[in-house]
CSV table of C-alpha atoms in Angstrom, one decimal:
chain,number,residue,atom,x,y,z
N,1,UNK,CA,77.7,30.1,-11.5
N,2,UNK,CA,74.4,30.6,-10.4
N,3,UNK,CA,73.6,29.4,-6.5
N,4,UNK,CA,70.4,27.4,-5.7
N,5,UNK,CA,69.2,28.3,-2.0
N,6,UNK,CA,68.4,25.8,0.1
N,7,UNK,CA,64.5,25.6,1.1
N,8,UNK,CA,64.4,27.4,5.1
N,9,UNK,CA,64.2,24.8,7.6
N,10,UNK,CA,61.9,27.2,9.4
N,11,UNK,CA,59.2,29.7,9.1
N,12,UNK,CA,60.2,33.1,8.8
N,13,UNK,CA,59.1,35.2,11.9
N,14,UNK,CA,55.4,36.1,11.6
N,15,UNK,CA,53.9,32.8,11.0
N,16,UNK,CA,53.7,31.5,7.0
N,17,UNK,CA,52.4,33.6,4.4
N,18,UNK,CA,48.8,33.0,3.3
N,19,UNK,CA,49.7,31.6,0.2
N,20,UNK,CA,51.0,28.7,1.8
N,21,UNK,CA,48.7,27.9,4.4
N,22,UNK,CA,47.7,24.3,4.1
N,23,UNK,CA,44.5,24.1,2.7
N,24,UNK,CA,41.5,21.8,4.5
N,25,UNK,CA,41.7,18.3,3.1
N,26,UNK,CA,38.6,17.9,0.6
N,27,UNK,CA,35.7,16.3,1.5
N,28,UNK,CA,35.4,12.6,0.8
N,29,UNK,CA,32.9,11.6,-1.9
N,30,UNK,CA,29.5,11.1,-1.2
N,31,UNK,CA,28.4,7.5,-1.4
N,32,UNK,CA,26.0,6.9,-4.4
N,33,UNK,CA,22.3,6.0,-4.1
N,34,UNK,CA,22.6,3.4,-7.2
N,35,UNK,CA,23.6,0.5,-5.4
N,36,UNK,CA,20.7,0.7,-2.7
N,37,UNK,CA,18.2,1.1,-5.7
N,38,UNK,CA,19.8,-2.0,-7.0
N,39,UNK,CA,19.5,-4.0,-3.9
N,40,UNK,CA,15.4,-3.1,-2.6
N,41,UNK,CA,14.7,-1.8,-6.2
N,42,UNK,CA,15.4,-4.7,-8.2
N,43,UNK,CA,13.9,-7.2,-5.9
N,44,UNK,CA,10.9,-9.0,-8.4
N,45,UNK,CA,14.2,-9.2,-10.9
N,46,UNK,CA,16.2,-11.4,-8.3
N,47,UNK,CA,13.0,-13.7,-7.0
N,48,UNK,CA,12.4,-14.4,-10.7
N,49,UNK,CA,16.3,-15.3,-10.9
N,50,UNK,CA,15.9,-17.4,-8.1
N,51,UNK,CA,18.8,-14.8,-6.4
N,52,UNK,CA,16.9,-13.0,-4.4
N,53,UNK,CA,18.4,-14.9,-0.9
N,54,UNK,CA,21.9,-16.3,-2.0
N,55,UNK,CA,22.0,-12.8,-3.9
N,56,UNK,CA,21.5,-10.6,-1.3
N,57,UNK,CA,24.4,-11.0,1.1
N,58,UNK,CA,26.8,-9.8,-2.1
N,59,UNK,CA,25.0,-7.0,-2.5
N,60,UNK,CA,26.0,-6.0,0.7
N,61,UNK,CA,29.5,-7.1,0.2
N,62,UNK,CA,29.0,-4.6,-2.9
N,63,UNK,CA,27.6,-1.8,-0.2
N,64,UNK,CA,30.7,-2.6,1.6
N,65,UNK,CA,32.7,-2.2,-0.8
N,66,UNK,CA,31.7,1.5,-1.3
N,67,UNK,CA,32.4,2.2,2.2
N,68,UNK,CA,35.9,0.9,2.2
N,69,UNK,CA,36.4,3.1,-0.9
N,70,UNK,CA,35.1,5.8,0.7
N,71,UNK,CA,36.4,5.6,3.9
N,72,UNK,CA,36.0,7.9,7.0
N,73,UNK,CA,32.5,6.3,7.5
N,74,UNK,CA,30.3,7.3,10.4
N,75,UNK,CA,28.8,4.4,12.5
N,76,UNK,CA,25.0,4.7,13.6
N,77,UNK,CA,24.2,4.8,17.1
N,78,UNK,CA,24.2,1.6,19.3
N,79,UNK,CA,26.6,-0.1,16.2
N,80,UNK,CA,28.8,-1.6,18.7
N,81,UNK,CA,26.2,-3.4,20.5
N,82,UNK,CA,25.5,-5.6,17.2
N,83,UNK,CA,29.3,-6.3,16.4
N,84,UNK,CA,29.3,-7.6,20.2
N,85,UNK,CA,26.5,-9.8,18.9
N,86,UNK,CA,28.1,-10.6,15.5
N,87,UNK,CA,31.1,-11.8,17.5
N,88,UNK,CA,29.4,-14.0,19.9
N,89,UNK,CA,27.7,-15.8,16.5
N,90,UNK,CA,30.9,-16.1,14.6
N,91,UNK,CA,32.4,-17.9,18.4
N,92,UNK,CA,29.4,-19.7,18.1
N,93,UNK,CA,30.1,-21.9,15.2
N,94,UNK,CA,32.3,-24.1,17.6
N,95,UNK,CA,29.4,-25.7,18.7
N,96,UNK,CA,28.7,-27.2,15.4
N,97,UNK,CA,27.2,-30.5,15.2
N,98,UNK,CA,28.7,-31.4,11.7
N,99,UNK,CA,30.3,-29.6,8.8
N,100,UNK,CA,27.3,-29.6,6.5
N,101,UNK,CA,25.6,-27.2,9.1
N,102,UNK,CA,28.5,-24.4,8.0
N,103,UNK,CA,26.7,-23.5,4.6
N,104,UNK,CA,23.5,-22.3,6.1
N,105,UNK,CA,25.5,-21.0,9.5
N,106,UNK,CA,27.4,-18.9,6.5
N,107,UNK,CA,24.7,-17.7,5.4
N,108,UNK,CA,22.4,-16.7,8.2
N,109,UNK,CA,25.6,-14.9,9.5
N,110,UNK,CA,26.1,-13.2,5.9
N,111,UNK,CA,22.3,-11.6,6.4
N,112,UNK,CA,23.8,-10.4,9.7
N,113,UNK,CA,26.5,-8.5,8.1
N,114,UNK,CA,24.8,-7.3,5.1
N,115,UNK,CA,22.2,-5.8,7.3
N,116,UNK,CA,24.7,-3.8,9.5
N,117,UNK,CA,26.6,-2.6,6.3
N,118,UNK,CA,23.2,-1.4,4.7
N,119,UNK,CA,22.3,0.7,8.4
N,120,UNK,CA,26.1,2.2,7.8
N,121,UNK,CA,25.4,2.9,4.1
N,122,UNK,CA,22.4,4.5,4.5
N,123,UNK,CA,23.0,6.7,8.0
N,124,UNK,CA,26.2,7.6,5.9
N,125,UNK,CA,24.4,8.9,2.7
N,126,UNK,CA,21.6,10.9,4.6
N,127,UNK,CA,24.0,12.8,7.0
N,128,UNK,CA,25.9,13.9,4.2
N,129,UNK,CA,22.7,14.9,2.0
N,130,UNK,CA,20.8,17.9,2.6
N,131,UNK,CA,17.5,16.4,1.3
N,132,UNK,CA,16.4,13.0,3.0
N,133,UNK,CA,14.0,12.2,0.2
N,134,UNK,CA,16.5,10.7,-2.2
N,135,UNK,CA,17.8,8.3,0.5
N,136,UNK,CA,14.4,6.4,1.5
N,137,UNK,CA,13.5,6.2,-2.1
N,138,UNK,CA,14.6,2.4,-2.4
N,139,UNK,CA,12.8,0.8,0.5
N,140,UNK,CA,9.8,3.1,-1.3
N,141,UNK,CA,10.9,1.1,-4.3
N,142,UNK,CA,11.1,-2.4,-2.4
N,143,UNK,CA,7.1,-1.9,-1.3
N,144,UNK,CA,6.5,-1.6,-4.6
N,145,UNK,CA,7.8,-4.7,-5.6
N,146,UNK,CA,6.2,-6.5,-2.3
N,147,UNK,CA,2.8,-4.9,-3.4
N,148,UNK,CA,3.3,-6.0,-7.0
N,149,UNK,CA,4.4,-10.0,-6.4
N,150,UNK,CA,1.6,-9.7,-3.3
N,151,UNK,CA,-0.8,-9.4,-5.7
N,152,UNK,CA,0.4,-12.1,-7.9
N,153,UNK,CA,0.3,-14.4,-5.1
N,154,UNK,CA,-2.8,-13.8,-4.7
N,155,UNK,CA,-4.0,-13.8,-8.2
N,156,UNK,CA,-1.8,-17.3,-9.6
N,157,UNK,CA,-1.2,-18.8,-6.2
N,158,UNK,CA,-0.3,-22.0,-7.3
N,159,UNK,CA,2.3,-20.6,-9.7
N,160,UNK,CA,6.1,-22.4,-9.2
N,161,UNK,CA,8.9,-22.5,-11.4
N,162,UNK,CA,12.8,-23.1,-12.1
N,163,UNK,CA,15.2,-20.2,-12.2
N,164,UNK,CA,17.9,-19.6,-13.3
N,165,UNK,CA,20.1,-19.9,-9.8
N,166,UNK,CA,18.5,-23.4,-9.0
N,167,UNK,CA,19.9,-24.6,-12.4
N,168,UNK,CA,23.2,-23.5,-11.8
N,169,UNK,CA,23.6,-25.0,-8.3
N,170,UNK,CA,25.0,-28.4,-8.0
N,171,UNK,CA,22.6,-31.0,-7.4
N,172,UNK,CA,23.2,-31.6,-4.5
N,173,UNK,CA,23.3,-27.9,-2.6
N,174,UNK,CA,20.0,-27.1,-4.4
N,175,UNK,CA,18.6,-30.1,-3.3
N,176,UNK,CA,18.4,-29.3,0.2
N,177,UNK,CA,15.3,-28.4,1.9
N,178,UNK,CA,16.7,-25.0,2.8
N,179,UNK,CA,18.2,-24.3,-0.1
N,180,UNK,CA,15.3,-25.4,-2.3
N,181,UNK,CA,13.2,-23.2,-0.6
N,182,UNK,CA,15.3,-20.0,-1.1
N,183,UNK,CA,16.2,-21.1,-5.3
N,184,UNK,CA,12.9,-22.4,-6.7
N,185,UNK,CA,9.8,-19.8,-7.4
N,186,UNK,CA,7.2,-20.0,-5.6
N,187,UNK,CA,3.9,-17.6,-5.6
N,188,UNK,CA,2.0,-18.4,-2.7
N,189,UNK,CA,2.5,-20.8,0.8
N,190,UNK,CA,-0.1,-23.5,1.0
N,191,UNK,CA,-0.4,-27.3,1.9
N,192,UNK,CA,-0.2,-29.5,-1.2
N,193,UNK,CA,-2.0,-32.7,0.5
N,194,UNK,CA,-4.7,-30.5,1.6
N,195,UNK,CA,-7.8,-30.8,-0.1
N,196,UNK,CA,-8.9,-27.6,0.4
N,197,UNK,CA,-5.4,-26.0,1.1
N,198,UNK,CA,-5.7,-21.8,1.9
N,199,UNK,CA,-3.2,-19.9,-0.9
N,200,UNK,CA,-1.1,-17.1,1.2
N,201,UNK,CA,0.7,-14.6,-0.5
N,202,UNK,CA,4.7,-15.4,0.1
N,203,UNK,CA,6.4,-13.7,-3.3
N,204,UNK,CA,9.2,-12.9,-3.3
N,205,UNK,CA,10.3,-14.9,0.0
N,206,UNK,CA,9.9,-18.5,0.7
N,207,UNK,CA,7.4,-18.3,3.5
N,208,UNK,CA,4.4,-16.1,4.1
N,209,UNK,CA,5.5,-15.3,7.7
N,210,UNK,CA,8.2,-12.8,5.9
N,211,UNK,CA,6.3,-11.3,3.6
N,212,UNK,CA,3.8,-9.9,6.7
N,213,UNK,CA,7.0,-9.2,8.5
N,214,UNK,CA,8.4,-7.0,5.6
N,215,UNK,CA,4.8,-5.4,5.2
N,216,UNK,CA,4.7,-4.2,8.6
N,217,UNK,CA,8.2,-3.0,9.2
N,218,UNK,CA,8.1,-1.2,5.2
N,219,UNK,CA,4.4,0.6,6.0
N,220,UNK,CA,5.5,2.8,8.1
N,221,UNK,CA,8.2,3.7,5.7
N,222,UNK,CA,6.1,4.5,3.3
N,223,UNK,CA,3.6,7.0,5.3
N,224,UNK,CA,6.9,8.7,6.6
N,225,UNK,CA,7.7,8.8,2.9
N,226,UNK,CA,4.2,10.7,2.0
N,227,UNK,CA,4.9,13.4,4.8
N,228,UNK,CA,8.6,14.1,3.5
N,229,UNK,CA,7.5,14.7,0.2
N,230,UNK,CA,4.0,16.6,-0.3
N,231,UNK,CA,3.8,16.5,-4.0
N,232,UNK,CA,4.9,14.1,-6.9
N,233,UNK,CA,4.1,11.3,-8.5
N,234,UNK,CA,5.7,8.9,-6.7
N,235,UNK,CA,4.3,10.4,-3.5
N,236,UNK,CA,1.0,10.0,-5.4
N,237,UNK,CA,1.8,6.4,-6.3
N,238,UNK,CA,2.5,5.4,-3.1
N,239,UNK,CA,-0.9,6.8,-1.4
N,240,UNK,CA,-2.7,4.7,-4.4
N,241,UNK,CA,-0.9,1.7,-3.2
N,242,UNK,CA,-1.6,1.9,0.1
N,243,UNK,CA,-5.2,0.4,0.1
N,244,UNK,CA,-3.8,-1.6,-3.0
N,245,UNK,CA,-1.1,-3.8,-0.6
N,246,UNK,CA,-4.2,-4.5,2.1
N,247,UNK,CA,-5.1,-7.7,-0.5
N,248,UNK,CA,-2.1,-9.4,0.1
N,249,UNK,CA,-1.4,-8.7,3.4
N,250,UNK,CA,-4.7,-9.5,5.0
N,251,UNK,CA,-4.8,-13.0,2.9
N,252,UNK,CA,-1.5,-13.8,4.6
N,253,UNK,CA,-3.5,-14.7,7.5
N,254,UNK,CA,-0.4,-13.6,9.6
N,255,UNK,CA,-1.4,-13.0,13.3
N,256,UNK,CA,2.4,-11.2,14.5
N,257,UNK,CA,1.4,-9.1,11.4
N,258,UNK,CA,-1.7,-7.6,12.8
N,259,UNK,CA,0.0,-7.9,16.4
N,260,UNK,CA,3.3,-6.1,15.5
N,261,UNK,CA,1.3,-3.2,13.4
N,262,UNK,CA,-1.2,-2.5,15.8
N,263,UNK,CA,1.5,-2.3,19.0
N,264,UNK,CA,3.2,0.3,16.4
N,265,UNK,CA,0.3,2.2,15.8
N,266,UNK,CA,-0.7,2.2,19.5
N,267,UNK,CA,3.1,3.6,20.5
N,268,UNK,CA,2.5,6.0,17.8
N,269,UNK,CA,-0.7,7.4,19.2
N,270,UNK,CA,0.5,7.9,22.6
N,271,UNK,CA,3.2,10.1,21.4
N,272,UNK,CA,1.3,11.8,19.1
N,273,UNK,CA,-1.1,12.3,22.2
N,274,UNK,CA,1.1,13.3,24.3
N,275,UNK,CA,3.1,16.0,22.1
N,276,UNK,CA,0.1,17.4,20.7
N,277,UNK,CA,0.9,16.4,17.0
N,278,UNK,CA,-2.5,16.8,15.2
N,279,UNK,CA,-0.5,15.2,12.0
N,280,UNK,CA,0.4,12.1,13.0
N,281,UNK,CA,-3.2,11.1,14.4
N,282,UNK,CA,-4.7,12.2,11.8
N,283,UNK,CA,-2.5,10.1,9.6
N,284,UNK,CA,-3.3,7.3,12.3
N,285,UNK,CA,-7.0,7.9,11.9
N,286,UNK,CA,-6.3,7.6,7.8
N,287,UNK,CA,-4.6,4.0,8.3
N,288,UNK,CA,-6.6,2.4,10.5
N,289,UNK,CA,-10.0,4.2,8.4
N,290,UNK,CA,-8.2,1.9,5.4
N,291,UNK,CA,-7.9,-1.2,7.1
N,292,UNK,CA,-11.2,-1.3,8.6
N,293,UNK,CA,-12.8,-0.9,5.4
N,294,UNK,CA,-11.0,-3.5,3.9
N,295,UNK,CA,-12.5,-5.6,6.4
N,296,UNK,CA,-16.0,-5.6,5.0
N,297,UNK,CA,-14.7,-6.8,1.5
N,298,UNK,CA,-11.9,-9.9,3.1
N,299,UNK,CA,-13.4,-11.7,6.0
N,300,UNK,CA,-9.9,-11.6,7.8
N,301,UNK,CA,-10.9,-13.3,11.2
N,302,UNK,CA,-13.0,-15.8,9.8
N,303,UNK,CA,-10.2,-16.6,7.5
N,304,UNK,CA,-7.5,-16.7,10.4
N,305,UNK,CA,-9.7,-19.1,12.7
N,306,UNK,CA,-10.2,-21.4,10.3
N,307,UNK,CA,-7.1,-21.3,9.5
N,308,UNK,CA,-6.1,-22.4,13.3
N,309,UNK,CA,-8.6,-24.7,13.5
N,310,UNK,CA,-7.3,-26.6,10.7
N,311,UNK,CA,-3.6,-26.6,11.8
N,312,UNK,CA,-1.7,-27.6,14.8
N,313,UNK,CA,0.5,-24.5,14.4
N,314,UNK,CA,0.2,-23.2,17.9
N,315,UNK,CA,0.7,-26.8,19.2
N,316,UNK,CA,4.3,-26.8,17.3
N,317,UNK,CA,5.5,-23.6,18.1
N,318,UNK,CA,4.6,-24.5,22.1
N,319,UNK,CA,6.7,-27.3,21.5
N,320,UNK,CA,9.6,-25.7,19.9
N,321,UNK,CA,9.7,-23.3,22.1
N,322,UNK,CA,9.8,-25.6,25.4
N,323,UNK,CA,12.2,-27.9,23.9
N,324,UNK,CA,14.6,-24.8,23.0
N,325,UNK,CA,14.5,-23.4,26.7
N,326,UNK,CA,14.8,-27.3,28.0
N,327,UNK,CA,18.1,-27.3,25.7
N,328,UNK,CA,19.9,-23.9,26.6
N,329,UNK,CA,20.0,-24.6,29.8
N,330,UNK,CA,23.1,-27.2,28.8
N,331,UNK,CA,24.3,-24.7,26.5
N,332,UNK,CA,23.5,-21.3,28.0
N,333,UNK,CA,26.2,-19.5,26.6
N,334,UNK,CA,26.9,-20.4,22.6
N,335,UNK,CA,24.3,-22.4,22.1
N,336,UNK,CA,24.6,-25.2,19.3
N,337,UNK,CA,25.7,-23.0,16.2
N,338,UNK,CA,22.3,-23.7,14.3
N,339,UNK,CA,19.1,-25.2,14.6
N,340,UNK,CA,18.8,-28.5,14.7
N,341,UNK,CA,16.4,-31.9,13.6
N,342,UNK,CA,15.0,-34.0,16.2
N,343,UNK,CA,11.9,-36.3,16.6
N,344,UNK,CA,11.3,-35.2,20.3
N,345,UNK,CA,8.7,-32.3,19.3
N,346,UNK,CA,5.4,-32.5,17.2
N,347,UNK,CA,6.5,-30.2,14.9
N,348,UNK,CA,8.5,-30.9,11.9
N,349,UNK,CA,10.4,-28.0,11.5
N,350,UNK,CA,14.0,-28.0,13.4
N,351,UNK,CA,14.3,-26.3,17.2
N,352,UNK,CA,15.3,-23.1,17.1
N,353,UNK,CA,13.4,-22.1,14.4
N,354,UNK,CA,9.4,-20.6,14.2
N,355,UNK,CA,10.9,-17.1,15.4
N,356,UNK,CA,14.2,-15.5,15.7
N,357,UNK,CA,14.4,-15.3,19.5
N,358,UNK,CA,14.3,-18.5,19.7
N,359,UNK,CA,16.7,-18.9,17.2
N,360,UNK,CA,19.6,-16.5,18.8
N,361,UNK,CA,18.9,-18.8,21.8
N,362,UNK,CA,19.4,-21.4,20.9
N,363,UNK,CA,22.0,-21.1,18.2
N,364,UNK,CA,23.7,-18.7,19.8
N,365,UNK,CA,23.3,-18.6,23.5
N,366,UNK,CA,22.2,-16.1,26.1
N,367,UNK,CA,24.4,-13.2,26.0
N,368,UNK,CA,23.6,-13.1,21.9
N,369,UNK,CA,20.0,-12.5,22.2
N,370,UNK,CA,21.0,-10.2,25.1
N,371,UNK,CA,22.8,-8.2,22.5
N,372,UNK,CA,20.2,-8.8,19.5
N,373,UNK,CA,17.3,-7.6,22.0
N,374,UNK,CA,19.2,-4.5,23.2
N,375,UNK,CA,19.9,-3.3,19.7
N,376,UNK,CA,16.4,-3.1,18.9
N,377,UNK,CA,15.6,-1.6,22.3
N,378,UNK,CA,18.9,1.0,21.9
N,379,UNK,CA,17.3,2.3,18.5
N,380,UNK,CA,13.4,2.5,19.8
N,381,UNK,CA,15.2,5.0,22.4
N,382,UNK,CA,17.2,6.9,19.8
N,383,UNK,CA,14.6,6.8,17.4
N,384,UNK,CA,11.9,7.8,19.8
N,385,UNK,CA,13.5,11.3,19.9
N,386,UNK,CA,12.2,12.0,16.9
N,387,UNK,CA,9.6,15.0,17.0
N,388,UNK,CA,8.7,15.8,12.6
N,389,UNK,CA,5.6,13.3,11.5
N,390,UNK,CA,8.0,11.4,9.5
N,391,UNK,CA,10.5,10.4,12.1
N,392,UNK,CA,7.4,9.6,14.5
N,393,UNK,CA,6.3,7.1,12.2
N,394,UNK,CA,9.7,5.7,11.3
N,395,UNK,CA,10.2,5.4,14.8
N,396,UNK,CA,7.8,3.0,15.5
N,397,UNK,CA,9.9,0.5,13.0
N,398,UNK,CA,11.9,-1.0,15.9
N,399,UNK,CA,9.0,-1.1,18.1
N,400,UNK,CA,7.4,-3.5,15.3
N,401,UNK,CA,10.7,-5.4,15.3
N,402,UNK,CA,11.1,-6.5,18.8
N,403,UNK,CA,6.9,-7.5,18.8
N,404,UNK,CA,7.8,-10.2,15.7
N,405,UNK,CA,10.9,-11.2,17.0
N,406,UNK,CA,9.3,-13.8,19.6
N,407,UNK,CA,7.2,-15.5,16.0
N,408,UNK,CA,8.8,-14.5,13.0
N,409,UNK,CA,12.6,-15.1,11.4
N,410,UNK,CA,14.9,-12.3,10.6
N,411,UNK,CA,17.8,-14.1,9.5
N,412,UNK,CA,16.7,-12.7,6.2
N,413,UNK,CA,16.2,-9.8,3.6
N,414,UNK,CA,13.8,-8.4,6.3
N,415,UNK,CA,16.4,-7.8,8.9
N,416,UNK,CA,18.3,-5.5,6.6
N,417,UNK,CA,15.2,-3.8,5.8
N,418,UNK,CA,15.1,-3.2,9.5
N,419,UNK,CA,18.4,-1.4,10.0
N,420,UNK,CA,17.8,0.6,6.4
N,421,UNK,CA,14.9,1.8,8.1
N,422,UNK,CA,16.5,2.1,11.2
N,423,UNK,CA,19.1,3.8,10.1
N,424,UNK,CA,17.3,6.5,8.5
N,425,UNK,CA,15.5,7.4,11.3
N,426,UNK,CA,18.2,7.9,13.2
N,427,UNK,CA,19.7,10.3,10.7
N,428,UNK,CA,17.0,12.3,10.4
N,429,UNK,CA,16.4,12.5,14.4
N,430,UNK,CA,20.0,13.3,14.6
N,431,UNK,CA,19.6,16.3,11.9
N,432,UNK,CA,16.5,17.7,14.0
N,433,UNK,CA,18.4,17.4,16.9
N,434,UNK,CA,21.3,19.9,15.8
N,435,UNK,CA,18.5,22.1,13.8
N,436,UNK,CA,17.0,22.7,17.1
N,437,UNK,CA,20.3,24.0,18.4
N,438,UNK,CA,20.9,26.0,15.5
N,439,UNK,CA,17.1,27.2,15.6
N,440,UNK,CA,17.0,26.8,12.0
N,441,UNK,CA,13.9,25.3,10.1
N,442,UNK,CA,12.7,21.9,11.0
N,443,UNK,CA,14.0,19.1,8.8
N,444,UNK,CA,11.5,18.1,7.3
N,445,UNK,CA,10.2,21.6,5.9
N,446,UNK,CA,13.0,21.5,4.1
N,447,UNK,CA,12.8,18.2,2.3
N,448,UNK,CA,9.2,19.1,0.5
C-alpha cells in the first residue's frame, strides 16, 4: 500500500527553496484612457442631446466605477481637505427649506463628487504611465469642442432647440427654470426684450459666465500641451486653434475672464523671472502678442462698457453679495442647504448665487468655503513646485480658479475641469520631483 506524506508543517532548515518563494503580487491594471475621452471628448455630442449637465455626474459614477474595479488607487495631494468639504455639504442639507430644493442640492453635490473622482482618475493614470501625453489628451479634446460650439455661438447666436433629454423629462422637472436651462439648446446668452440685445457665446453651457471660465482654466492646458509634445498634428492643431478660440472668448464680454487669465499670466511671469526660464516667457510673450492683436479686429472694451452701461449687473451682484453676508451671520455654520428666492435684492436671480463663494457661504456655511478655499490654495502650493515649461503653465490653473471663484459658479462641468487639470499637474510635479532625486532626464524630455 503505497503511503502519502503529509505536507511539512515547517520549512526545512535553510530557508525555502527558490522554487517556492512567493512571487510579488502582479501589478493592478492600468485604468483606461477611453472613458475620460468620452467624458471631455464627446462634449458637442451631449449639449446637442441636451445631456451635457444631467449627463455628466454619471460619467463620473462611470470613472468611479473603474476605480473601484481597480482598486489600490492613489489619492492626490490635499484629497482629504475636499472630502472634509464634501461632508460639511452633505450635513448641510438639514437646513433645507423644502423638499423640492433636494433635486438641485443632488445635483450640485453630484458635480462635487464627479470632479474629485475625475482628479483621482486622472493623477492615477499618469503616475502609472511613463508618457504624460496620452493623459491630457481629453481636456485637449474638450477645447476643441469649446472652440468649435464658441464659434457657433457666435456665428447662429440666436439658435435654440429641443433635445432629446428635455423630451424625455417629465413635465414638470424640465419645466423648471434650472432645469430648463441645463436641457434645452441654446447657442448664445442674450436678452430677448432687448431691442438691441448683445449675442455672447454660451455653447455648450447655459450661461456665458462658464464658457469664459472653462476658457481660461482649459488655455493653459493647452500651451502645456504644445510644450509636452513638439511635433504632431494634434500639437499642430491646437497652435492653429489658439488664435481661432480668441472670437468667442473676447465676445463673451466676461470681465473674471480677462481678470482670472491675466492674474495667471502675471504669477507665471514672476516665476519664469525669477527661475530664469527663457521658455515660459517667451511662450508668455507669444499669448499675450495673440491677444493684443485680436484687439485691433474685436473692439473688446468698447463692447464690455456698453455692455455695463446697459445693465445693472454690478448693482445685483452688490446686492447679492450683502444680503448673503447679512444672512450667514444667522447661519454661520451650514448655511441654508441651497440658494434661495427672495424679493429683498434688486436682482432676480436667488442669494447665493452670481459666484461660487458666495454660494459655499451661504449654502454651506463658513467652515465649507474654508475647506473649498484651502483646496485651491493647497494645490497652487503643490503645483507651484513644478520647474519643466509645461507644469509652470499648468500650475497657474488653480491660481485662475480661486481669482473666478468670488464671480463665477463652479458647481458645474468646469469644476471637474479644474481638478483634471489639477490633477495632472500634480502628477507630473510629483514625477520631476523623484527624477531629480534619481538625476535622471527631466520629465518632460521624455514625453516629446
Amino acid at each position: 500500500m503505497s503511503v502519502t506524506r503529509a505536507p511539512a508543517t515547517e520549512p526545512p532548515p535553510g530557508g525555502l527553496p527558490d522554487a517556492i518563494v512567493p512571487a510579488p503580487p502582479p501589478a493592478p491594471p492600468r485604468l483606461p484612457l477611453w472613458p475620460l475621452s468620452l467624458m471631455f471628448g464627446l462634449v458637442p455630442l451631449w449639449w446637442l442631446l441636451g445631456a451635457f449637465y444631467l449627463g455628466w455626474p454619471l460619467l463620473g459614477a462611470l470613472l468611479f466605477a473603474l476605480l473601484l474595479t481597480r482598486g489600490r488607487v492613489p489619492l492626490p495631494p490635499a484629497a482629504g481637505i475636499w472630502l472634509l468639504f464634501l461632508a460639511i455639504v452633505v450635513v448641510s442639507a438639514t437646513q433645507l427649506a423644502s423638499p423640492a430644493s433636494l433635486l438641485t442640492f443632488a445635483l450640485r453635490l453630484a458635480f462635487y463628487l464627479t470632479a474629485l473622482v475625475v482628479g483621482v482618475y486622472v493623477y492615477a493614470a499618469a503616475r502609472e504611465r511613463a508618457s504624460l501625453v496620452a493623459v491630457l489628451t481629453p481636456l485637449c479634446a474638450f477645447w476643441f469642442g469649446l472652440v468649435a460650439l464658441g464659434w457657433l455661438g457666435v456665428l447662429v447666436p440666436r439658435l435654440a432647440m429641443t433635445t432629446p433629454m428635455e423630451v424625455l423629462l417629465p413635465g414638470g422637472v424640465a419645466g423648471t427654470p434650472f432645469i430648463q436651462d441645463m436641457v434645452h439648446l441654446t447657442t448664445a446668452e442674450y436678452s430677448a426684450r432687448s431691442l438691441n440685445p448683445i449675442y455672447r457665446p454660451a455653447a455648450p453651457f447655459a450661461y456665458t459666465n462658464n464658457y469664459g471660465s472653462a476658457y481660461a482654466m482649459t488655455l493653459p492646458c493647452v500651451v502645456a500641451f504644445t510644450m509636452l509634445r513638439r511635433q504632431g498634428i494634434l500639437r499642430w492643431a491646437l497652435l492653429a486653434s489658439l488664435p481661432l478660440s480668441l472670437a468667442p472668448a473676447f465676445l463673451t464680454l466676461n470681465r473674471a475672464m480677462f481678470l482670472s487669465l491675466g492674474a495667471g499670466l502675471a504669477v507665471l511671469g514672476v516665476r519664469a523671472s525669477l527661475r530664469g526660464n527663457v521658455r515660459v516667457a517667451a511662450s508668455i510673450v507669444g499669448v499675450v502678442v495673440i491677444g493684443g492683436l485680436a484687439t485691433l479686429f474685436i473692439p473688446i472694451t468698447e463692447l464690455i462698457n456698453k455692455r455695463v452701461d446697459s445693465s445693472d449687473t454690478n448693482t445685483d451682484r452688490l446686492s447679492l453679495y450683502t444680503e448673503v453676508i447679512r444672512r450667514v451671520q444667522e447661519s454661520p455654520w451650514l448655511g441654508y442647504g441651497a440658494p434661495v428666492n427672495v424679493d429683498t435684492v434688486s436682482a432676480a436671480a436667488p442669494i447665493g448665487t452670481q459666484g461660487q463663494l458666495w454660494m459655499v457661504l451661504f449654502s454651506h456655511g463658513v467652515p465649507a468655503l474654508v475647506c473649498f478655499l484651502a483646496w485651491f490654495v493647497a494645490a497652487a502650493v503643490i503645483c507651484a513646485r513644478a520647474t519643466s515649461a509645461a507644469g509652470q503653465w499648468l500650475a497657474v490653473v488653480p491660481v485662475v480658479c480661486l481669482v473666478q471663484i468670488p464671480f463665477y459658479g463652479m458647481a458645474n462641468q468646469n469644476l471637474a475641469v479644474a481638478f483634471f487639470a489639477v490633477a495632472f499637474a500634480m502628477a507630473l510635479t510629483e514625477r520631476e520631483r523623484l527624477s531629480r532625486s534619481a538625476g535622471s532626464p527631466p520629465p518632460a524630455a521624455r514625453t516629446t
